[in-house]
mmCIF file of C-alpha atoms in Angstrom:
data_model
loop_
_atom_site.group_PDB
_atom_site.id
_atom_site.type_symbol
_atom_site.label_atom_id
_atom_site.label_comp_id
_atom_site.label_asym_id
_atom_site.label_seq_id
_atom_site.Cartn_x
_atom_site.Cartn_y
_atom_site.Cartn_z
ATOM 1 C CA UNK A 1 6.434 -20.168 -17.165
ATOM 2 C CA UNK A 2 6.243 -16.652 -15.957
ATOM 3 C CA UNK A 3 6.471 -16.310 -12.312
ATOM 4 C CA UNK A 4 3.743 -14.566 -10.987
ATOM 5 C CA UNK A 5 4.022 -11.551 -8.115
ATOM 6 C CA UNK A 6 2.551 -12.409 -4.898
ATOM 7 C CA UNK A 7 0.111 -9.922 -3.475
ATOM 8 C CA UNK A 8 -0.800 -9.272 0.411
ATOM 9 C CA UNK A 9 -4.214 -8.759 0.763
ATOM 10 C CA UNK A 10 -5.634 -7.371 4.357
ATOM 11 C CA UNK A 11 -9.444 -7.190 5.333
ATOM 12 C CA UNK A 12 -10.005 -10.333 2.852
ATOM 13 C CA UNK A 13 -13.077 -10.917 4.183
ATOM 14 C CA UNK A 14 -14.677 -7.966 4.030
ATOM 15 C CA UNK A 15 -16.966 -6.451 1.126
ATOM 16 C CA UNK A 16 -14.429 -4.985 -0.984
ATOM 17 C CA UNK A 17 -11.446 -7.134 -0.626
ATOM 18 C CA UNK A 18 -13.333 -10.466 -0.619
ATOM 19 C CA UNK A 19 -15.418 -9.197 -4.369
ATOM 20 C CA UNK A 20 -11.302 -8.560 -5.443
ATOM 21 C CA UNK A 21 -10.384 -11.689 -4.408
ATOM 22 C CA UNK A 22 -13.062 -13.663 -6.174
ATOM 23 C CA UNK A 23 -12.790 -11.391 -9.502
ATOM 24 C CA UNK A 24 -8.872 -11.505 -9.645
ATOM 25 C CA UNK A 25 -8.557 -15.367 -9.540
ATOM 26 C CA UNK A 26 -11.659 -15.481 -11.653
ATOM 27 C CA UNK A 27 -10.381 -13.623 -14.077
ATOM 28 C CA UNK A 28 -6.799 -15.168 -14.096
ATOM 29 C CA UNK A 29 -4.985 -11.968 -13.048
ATOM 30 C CA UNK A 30 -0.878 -12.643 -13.267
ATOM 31 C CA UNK A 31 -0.725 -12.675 -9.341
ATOM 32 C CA UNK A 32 -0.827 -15.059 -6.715
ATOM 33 C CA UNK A 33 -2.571 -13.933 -3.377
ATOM 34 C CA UNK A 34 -1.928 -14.455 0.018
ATOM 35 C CA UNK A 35 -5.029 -12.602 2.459
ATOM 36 C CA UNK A 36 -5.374 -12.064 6.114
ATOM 37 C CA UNK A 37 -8.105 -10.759 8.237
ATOM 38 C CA UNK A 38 -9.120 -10.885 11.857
ATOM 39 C CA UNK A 39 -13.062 -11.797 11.302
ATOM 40 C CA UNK A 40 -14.573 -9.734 13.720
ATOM 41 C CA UNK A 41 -18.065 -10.183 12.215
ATOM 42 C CA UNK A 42 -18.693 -14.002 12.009
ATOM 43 C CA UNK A 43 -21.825 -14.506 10.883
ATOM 44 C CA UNK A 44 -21.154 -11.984 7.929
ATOM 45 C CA UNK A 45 -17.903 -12.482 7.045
ATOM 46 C CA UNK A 46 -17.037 -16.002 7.106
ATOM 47 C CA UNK A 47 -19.321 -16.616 4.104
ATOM 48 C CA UNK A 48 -16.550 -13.735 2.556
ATOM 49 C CA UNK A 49 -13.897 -15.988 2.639
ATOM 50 C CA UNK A 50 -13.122 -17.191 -0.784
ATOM 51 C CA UNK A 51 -11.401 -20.486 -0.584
ATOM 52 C CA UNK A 52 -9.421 -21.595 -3.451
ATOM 53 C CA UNK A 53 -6.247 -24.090 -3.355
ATOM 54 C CA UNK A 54 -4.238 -21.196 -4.544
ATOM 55 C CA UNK A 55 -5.111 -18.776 -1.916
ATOM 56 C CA UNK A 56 -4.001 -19.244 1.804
ATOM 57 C CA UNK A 57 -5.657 -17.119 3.926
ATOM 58 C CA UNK A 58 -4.384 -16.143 7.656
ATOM 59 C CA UNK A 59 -6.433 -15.408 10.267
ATOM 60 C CA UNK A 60 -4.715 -12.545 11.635
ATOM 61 C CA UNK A 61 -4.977 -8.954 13.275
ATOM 62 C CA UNK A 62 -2.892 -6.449 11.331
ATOM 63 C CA UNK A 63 -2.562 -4.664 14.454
ATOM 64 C CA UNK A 64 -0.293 -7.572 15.656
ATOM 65 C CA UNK A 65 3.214 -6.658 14.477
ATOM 66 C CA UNK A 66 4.767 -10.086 15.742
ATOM 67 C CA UNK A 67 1.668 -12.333 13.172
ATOM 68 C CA UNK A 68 2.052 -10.288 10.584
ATOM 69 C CA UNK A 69 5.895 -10.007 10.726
ATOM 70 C CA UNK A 70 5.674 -13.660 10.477
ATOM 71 C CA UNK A 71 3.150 -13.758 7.593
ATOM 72 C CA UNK A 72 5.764 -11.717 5.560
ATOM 73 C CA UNK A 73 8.749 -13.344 6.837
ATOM 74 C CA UNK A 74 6.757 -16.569 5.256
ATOM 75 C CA UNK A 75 5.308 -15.471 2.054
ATOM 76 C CA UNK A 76 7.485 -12.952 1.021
ATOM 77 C CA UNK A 77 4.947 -10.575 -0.564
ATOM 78 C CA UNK A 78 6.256 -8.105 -3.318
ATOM 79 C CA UNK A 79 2.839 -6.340 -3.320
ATOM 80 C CA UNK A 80 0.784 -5.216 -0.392
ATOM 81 C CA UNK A 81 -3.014 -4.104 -0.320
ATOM 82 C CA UNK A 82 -4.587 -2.556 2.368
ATOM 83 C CA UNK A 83 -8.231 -2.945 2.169
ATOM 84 C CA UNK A 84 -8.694 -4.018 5.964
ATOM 85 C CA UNK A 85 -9.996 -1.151 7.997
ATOM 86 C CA UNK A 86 -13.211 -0.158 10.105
ATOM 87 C CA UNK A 87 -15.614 1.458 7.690
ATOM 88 C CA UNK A 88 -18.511 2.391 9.431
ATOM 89 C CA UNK A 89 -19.084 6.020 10.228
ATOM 90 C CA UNK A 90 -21.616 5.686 12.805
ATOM 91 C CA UNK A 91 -19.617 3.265 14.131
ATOM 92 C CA UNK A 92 -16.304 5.266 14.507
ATOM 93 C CA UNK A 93 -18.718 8.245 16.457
ATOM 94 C CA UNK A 94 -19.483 6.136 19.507
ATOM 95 C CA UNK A 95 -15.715 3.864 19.060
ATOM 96 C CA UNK A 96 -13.222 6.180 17.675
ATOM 97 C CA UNK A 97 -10.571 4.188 19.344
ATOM 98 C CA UNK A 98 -11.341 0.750 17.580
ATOM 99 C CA UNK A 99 -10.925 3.071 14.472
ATOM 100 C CA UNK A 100 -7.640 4.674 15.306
ATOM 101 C CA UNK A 101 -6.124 1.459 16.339
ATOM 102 C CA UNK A 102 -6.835 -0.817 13.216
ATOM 103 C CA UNK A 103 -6.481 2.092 10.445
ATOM 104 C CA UNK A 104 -3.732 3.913 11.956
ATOM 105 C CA UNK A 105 -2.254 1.667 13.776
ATOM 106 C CA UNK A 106 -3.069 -1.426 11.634
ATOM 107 C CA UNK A 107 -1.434 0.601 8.796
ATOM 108 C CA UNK A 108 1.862 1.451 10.184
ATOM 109 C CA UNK A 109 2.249 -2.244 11.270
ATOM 110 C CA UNK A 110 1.772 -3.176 7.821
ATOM 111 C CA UNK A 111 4.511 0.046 6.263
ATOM 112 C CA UNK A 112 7.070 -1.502 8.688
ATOM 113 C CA UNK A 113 6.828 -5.103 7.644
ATOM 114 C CA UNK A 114 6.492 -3.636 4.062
ATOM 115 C CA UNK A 115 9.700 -1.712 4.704
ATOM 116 C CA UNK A 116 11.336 -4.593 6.666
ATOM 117 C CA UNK A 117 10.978 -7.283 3.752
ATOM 118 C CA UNK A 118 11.564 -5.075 1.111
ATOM 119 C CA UNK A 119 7.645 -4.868 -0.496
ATOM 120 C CA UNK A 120 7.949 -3.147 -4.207
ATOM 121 C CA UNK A 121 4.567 -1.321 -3.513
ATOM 122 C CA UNK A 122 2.050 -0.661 -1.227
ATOM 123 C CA UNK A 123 -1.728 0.156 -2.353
ATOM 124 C CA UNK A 124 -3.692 2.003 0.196
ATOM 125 C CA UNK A 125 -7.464 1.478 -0.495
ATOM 126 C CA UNK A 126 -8.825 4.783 1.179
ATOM 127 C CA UNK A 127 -11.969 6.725 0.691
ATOM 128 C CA UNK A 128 -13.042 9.657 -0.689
ATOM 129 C CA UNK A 129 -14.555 10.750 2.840
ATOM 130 C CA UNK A 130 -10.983 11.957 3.896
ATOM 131 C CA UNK A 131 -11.750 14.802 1.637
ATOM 132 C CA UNK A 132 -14.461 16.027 3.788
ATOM 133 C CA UNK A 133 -17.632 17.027 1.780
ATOM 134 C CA UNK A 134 -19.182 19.297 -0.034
ATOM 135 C CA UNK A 135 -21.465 21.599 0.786
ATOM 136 C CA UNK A 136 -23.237 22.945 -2.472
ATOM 137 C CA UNK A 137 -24.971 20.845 -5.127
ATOM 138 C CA UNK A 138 -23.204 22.999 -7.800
ATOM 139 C CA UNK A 139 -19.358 22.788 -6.275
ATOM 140 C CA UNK A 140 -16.458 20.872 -8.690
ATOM 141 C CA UNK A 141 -15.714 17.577 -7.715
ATOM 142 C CA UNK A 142 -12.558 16.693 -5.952
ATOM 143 C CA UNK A 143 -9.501 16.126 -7.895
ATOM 144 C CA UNK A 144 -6.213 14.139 -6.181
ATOM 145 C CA UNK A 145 -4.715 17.533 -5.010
ATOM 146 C CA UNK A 146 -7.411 18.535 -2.739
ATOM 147 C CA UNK A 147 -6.369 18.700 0.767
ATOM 148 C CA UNK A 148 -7.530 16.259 3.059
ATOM 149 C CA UNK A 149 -10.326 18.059 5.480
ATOM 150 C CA UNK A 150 -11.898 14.786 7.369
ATOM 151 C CA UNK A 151 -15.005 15.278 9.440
ATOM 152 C CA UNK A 152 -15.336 12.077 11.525
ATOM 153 C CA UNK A 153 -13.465 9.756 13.266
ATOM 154 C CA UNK A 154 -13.408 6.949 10.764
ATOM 155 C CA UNK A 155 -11.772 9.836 7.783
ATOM 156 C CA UNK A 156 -9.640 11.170 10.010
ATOM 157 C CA UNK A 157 -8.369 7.783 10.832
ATOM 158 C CA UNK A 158 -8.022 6.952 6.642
ATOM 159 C CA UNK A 159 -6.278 10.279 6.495
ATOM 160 C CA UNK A 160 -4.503 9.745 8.751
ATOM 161 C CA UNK A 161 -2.940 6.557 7.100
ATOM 162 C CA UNK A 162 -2.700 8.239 3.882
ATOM 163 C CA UNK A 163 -0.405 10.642 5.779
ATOM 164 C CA UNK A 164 1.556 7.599 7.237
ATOM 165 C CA UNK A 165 2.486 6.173 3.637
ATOM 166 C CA UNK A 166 3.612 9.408 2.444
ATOM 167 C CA UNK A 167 5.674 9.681 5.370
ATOM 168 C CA UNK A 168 7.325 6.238 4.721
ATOM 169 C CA UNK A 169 7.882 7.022 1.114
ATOM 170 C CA UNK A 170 9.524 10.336 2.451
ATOM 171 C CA UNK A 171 11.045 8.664 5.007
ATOM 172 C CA UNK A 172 12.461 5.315 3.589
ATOM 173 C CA UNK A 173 11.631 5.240 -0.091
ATOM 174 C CA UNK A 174 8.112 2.922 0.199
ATOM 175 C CA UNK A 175 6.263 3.063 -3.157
ATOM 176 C CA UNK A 176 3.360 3.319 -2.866
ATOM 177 C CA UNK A 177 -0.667 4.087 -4.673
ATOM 178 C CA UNK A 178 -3.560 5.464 -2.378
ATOM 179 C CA UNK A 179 -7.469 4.445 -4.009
ATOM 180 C CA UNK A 180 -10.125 6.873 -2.835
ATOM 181 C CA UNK A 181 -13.189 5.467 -4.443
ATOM 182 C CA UNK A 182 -16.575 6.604 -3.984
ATOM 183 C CA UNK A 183 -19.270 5.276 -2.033
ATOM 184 C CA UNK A 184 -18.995 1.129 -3.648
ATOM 185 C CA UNK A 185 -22.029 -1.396 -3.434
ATOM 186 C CA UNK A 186 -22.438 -4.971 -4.157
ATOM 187 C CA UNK A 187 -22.565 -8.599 -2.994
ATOM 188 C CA UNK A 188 -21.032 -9.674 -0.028
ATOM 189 C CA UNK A 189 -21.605 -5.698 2.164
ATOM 190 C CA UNK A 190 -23.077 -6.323 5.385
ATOM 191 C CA UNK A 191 -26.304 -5.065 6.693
ATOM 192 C CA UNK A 192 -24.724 -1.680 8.485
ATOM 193 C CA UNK A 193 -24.340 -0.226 4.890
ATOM 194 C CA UNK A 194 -27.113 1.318 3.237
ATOM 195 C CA UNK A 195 -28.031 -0.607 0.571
ATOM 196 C CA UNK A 196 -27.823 -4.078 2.105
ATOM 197 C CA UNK A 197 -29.801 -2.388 4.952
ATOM 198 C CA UNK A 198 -32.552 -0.704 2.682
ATOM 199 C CA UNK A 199 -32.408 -4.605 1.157
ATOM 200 C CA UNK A 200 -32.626 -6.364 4.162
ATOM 201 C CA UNK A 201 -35.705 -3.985 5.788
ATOM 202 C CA UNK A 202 -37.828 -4.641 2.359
ATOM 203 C CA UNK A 203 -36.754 -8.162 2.303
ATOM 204 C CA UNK A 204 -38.592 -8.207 6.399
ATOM 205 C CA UNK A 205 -41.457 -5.877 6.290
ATOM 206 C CA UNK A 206 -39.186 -3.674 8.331
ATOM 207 C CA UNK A 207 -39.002 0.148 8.708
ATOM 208 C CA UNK A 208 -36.184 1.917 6.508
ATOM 209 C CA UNK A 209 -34.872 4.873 8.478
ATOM 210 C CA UNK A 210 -33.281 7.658 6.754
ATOM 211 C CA UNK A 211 -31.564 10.467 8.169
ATOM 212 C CA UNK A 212 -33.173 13.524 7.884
ATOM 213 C CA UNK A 213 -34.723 14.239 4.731
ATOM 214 C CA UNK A 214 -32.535 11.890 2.839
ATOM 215 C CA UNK A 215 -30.957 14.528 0.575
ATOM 216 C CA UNK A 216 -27.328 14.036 1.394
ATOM 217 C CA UNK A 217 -25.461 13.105 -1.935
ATOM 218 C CA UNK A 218 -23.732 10.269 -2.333
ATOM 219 C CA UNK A 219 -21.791 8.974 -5.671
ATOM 220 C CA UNK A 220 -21.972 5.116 -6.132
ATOM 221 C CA UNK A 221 -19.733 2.476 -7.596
ATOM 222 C CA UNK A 222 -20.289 -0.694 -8.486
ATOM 223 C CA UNK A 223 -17.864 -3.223 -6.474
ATOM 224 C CA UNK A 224 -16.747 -4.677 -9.341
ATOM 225 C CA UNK A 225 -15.869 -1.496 -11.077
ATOM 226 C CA UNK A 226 -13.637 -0.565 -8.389
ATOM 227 C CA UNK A 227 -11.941 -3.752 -8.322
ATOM 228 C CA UNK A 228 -10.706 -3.222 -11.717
ATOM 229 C CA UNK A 229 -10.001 0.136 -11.376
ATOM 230 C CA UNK A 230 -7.647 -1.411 -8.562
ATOM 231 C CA UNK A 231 -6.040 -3.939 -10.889
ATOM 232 C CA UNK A 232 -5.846 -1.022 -13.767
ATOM 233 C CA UNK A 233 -3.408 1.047 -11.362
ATOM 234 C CA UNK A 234 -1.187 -2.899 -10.571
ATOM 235 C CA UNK A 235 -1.056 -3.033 -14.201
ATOM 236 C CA UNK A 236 -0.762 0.916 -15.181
ATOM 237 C CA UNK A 237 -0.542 2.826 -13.047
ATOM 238 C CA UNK A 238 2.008 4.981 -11.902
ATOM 239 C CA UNK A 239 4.137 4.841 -8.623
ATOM 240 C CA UNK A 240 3.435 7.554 -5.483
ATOM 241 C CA UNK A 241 0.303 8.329 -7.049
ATOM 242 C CA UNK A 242 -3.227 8.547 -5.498
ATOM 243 C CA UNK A 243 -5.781 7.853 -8.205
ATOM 244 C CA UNK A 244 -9.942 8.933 -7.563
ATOM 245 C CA UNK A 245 -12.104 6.082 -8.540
ATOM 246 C CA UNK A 246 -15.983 7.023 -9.068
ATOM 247 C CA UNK A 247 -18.712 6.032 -11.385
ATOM 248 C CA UNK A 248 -19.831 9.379 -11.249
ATOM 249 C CA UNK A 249 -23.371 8.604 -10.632
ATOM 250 C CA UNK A 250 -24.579 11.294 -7.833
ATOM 251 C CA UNK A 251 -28.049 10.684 -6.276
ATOM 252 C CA UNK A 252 -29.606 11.364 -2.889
ATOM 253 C CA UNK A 253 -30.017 9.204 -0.347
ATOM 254 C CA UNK A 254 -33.735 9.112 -0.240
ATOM 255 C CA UNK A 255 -33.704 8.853 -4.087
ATOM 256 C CA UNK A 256 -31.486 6.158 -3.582
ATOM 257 C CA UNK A 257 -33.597 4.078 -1.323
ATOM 258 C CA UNK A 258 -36.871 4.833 -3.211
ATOM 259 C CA UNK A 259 -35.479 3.483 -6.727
ATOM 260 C CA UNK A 260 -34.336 0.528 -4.843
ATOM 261 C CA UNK A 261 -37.943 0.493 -3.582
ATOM 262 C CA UNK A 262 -38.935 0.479 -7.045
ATOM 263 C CA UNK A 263 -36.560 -1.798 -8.197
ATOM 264 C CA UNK A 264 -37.967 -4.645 -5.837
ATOM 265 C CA UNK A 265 -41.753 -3.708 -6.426
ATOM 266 C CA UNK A 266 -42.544 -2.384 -2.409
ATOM 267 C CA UNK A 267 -41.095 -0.999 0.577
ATOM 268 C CA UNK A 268 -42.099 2.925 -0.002
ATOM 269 C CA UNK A 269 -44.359 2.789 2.691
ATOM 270 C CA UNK A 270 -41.689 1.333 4.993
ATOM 271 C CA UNK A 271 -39.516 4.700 4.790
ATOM 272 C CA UNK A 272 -39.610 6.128 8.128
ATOM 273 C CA UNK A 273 -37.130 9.621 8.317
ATOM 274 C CA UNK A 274 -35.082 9.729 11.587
ATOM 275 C CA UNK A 275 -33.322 12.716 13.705
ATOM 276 C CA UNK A 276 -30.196 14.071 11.221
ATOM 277 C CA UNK A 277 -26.778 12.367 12.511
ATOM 278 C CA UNK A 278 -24.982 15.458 13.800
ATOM 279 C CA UNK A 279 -22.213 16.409 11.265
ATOM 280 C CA UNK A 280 -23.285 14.868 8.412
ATOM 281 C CA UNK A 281 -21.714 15.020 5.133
ATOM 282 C CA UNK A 282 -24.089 16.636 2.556
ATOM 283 C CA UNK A 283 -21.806 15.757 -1.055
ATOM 284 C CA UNK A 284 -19.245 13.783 -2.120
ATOM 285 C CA UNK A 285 -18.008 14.038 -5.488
ATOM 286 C CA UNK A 286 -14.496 13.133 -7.656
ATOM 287 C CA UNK A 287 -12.708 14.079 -10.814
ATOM 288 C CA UNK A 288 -12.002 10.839 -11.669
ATOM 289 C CA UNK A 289 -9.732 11.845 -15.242
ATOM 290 C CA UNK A 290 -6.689 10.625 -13.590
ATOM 291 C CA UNK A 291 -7.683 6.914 -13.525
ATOM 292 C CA UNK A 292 -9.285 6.927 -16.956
ATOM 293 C CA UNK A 293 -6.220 7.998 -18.534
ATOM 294 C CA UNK A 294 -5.205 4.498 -17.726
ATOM 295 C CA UNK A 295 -7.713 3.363 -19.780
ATOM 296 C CA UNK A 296 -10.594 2.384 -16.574
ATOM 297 C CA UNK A 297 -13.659 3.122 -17.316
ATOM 298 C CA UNK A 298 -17.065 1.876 -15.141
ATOM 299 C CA UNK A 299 -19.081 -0.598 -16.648
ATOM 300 C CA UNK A 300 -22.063 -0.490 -14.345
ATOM 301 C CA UNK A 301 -24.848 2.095 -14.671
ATOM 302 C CA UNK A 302 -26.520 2.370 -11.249
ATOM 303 C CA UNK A 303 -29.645 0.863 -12.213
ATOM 304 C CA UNK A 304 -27.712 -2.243 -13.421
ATOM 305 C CA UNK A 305 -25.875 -2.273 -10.522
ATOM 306 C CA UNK A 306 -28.634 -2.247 -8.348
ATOM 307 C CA UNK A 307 -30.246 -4.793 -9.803
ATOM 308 C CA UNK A 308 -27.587 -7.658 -9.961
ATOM 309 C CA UNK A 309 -27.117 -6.514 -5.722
ATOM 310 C CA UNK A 310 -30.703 -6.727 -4.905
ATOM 311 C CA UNK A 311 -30.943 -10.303 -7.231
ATOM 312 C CA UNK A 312 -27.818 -11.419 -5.323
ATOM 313 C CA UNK A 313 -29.447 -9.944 -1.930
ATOM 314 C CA UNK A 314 -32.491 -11.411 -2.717
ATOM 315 C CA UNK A 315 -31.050 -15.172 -2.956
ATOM 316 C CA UNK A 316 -28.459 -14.913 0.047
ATOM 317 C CA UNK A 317 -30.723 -13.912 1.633
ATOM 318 C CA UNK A 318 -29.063 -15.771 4.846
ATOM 319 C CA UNK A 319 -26.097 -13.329 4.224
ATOM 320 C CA UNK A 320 -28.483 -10.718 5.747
ATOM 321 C CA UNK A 321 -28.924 -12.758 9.429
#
C-alpha cells in the first residue's frame, strides 16, 4: 500500500478549511490530515469540526510556538496549509492587532516549525485583497505579478505573510505555493460574511444593510471550487509559485444581495443602505490562466452556487445563532 503524505491543516474550523477537510476525505484524496485551530467562535465553529477516525484535530493557537512545535514534533507533517487567519475586514479596522498577531505572527510560527522539521511545502491560502483594488469597472484583472498594494489592516497583515514565506524560501530554501482566491461562499461561513448575513436577515425579518449604494464589485467562488483548485496545485502544481483562483463571476454588492433576495422569494424590502465604510475597496478582479493551465476549472455558476448555500442556510439554520 502506498503511503500517503500527511498534511497540516491550520484554521480547520473555519469556513474554508473545514469545506477542504470534509471534501478531501470525501473524496479519498491520497493524504492523511492532521488540523489545528484555536476556536475562538464557539457557537459557529464547533459545528466546523469534521470528525472522522482518520483525522485528529488539536486544539491549538498557531501563535503558540511551544503547541505547535509539539504538534510537528508529533505528527511529522510533510505538507503544511495555512488557512487559519482573521478574515474579517471590518473587524481588522477597530482590532488591527488581533490581525497582525495571528496572520503575521501565526505565520512565522508555523515557517519555523516548517523549517525546523523539515516540511516539503508550505501552501499559503491568501486573498486576493492584498492586491488592493481596483478602481475602474473597465481595468484588467490582476495577474500573479502584480505588486501587492493592501488597503486595510487585515491585507496588509496577508501581505505581509506572503512576504514572510518568500523570505524563508530566500532565506532557508522553504517551498512553498501562495492561493489568492476571490471572494469564496458556501456552507459552514459565519454570519459576519455577506452572504450568510444577507441569509440570516431574510431568514429573521431583519434589515439587510449595505454599504453605500452597494456597487462595490466583488468576484465570487464557490467554496468547493476553491478547494479543488487547492488540491489541483498539491497534485500539479508547481513549487514557489502563487496561483489566482477566481470563478470569474463579477457582480455588485447590491446585485448580489437582491438576486439572493430573489433566489429565496422576499427580503427586497428589508434592504436598508448604510454610511460607506471609509476606504472601501470598489473592484476586485484576477487573471486566473495560471491555475487553469493545471487543468482547474470552476464548476459552479453563481446562481448554482447560491442556491445549494441558501438550501444549506436554510436547513442549518441553527448554524446562523
Amino acid at each position: 500500500m502506498t503511503n500517503k503524505k500527511k498534511v497540516l491543516l491550520t484554521g480547520s474550523a473555519g469556513f474554508i478549511c473545514s469545506n477542504f477537510i470534509r471534501k478531501a476525505i470525501y473524496e479519498k484524496q491520497p493524504y492523511t490530515f492532521v488540523s489545528v485551530d484555536k476556536i475562538t467562535r464557539k457557537e459557529n465553529t464547533l459545528g466546523n469540526i469534521y470528525k472522522n477516525k482518520d483525522h485528529p484535530f488539536y486544539l491549538a493557537d498557531i501563535t503558540d510556538s511551544h503547541i505547535i512545535d509539539i504538534i510537528f514534533e508529533s505528527e511529522k507533517p510533510e505538507i503544511v496549509i495555512n488557512f487559519a487567519a482573521e478574515t474579517a475586514v471590518d473587524n481588522s479596522l477597530s482590532n488591527p492587532n488581533l490581525f497582525i498577531t495571528s496572520n503575521v505572527l501565526g505565520t512565522q510560527v508555523l515557517i519555523n516549525a516548517a523549517l525546523k522539521y523539515g516540511v516539503e511545502r508550505f501552501v499559503q491560502i491568501s486573498t486576493d485583497e492584498v492586491l488592493g483594488h481596483l478602481t475602474n469597472e473597465n481595468d484588467l484583472p490582476w495577474n500573479e505579478e502584480a505588486l501587492l498594494n493592501p488597503r486595510n489592516p487585515y491585507s496588509a497583515s496577508k501581505a505581509s505573510a506572503e512576504l514572510l514565506i518568500k523570505a524563508a524560501h530566500q532565506s532557508h530554501g522553504l517551498n512553498y505555493n501562495i492561493t489568492r482566491s476571490s471572494n469564496n461562499y458556501g456552507p459552514w461561513q459565519t454570519s459576519e460574511k455577506l452572504l450568510p448575513k444577507v441569509i440570516k436577515c431574510i431568514l429573521n425579518n431583519e434589515s439587510i444593510p449595505v454599504f453605500g449604494t452597494g456597487s462595490q464589485i466583488r468576484d465570487w467562488t464557490y467554496v468547493r471550487d476553491n478547494n479543488a483548485a487547492i488540491l489541483a496545485i498539491l497534485e500539479k502544481g508547481k513549487l514557489n509559485e502563487t496561483y489566482n483562483i477566481s470563478a470569474n463571476q463579477e457582480i455588485t454588492n447590491i446585485e448580489l444581495i437582491q438576486k439572493v433576495c430573489n433566489l429565496m422569494g422576499r427580503g427586497h424590502d428589508l434592504i436598508s443602505f448604510v454610511n460607506e465604510r471609509p476606504g472601501h475597496d470598489f473592484r476586485y478582479a484576477l487573471d486566473c490562466a495560471k491555475i487553469r493551465e493545471l487543468g482547474w476549472e470552476p464548476k459552479y455558476k453563481l446562481t448554482e452556487g447560491l442556491t445549494e448555500t441558501i438550501n444549506w442556510y436554510t436547513r442549518n439554520n441553527w448554524f446562523l445563532k
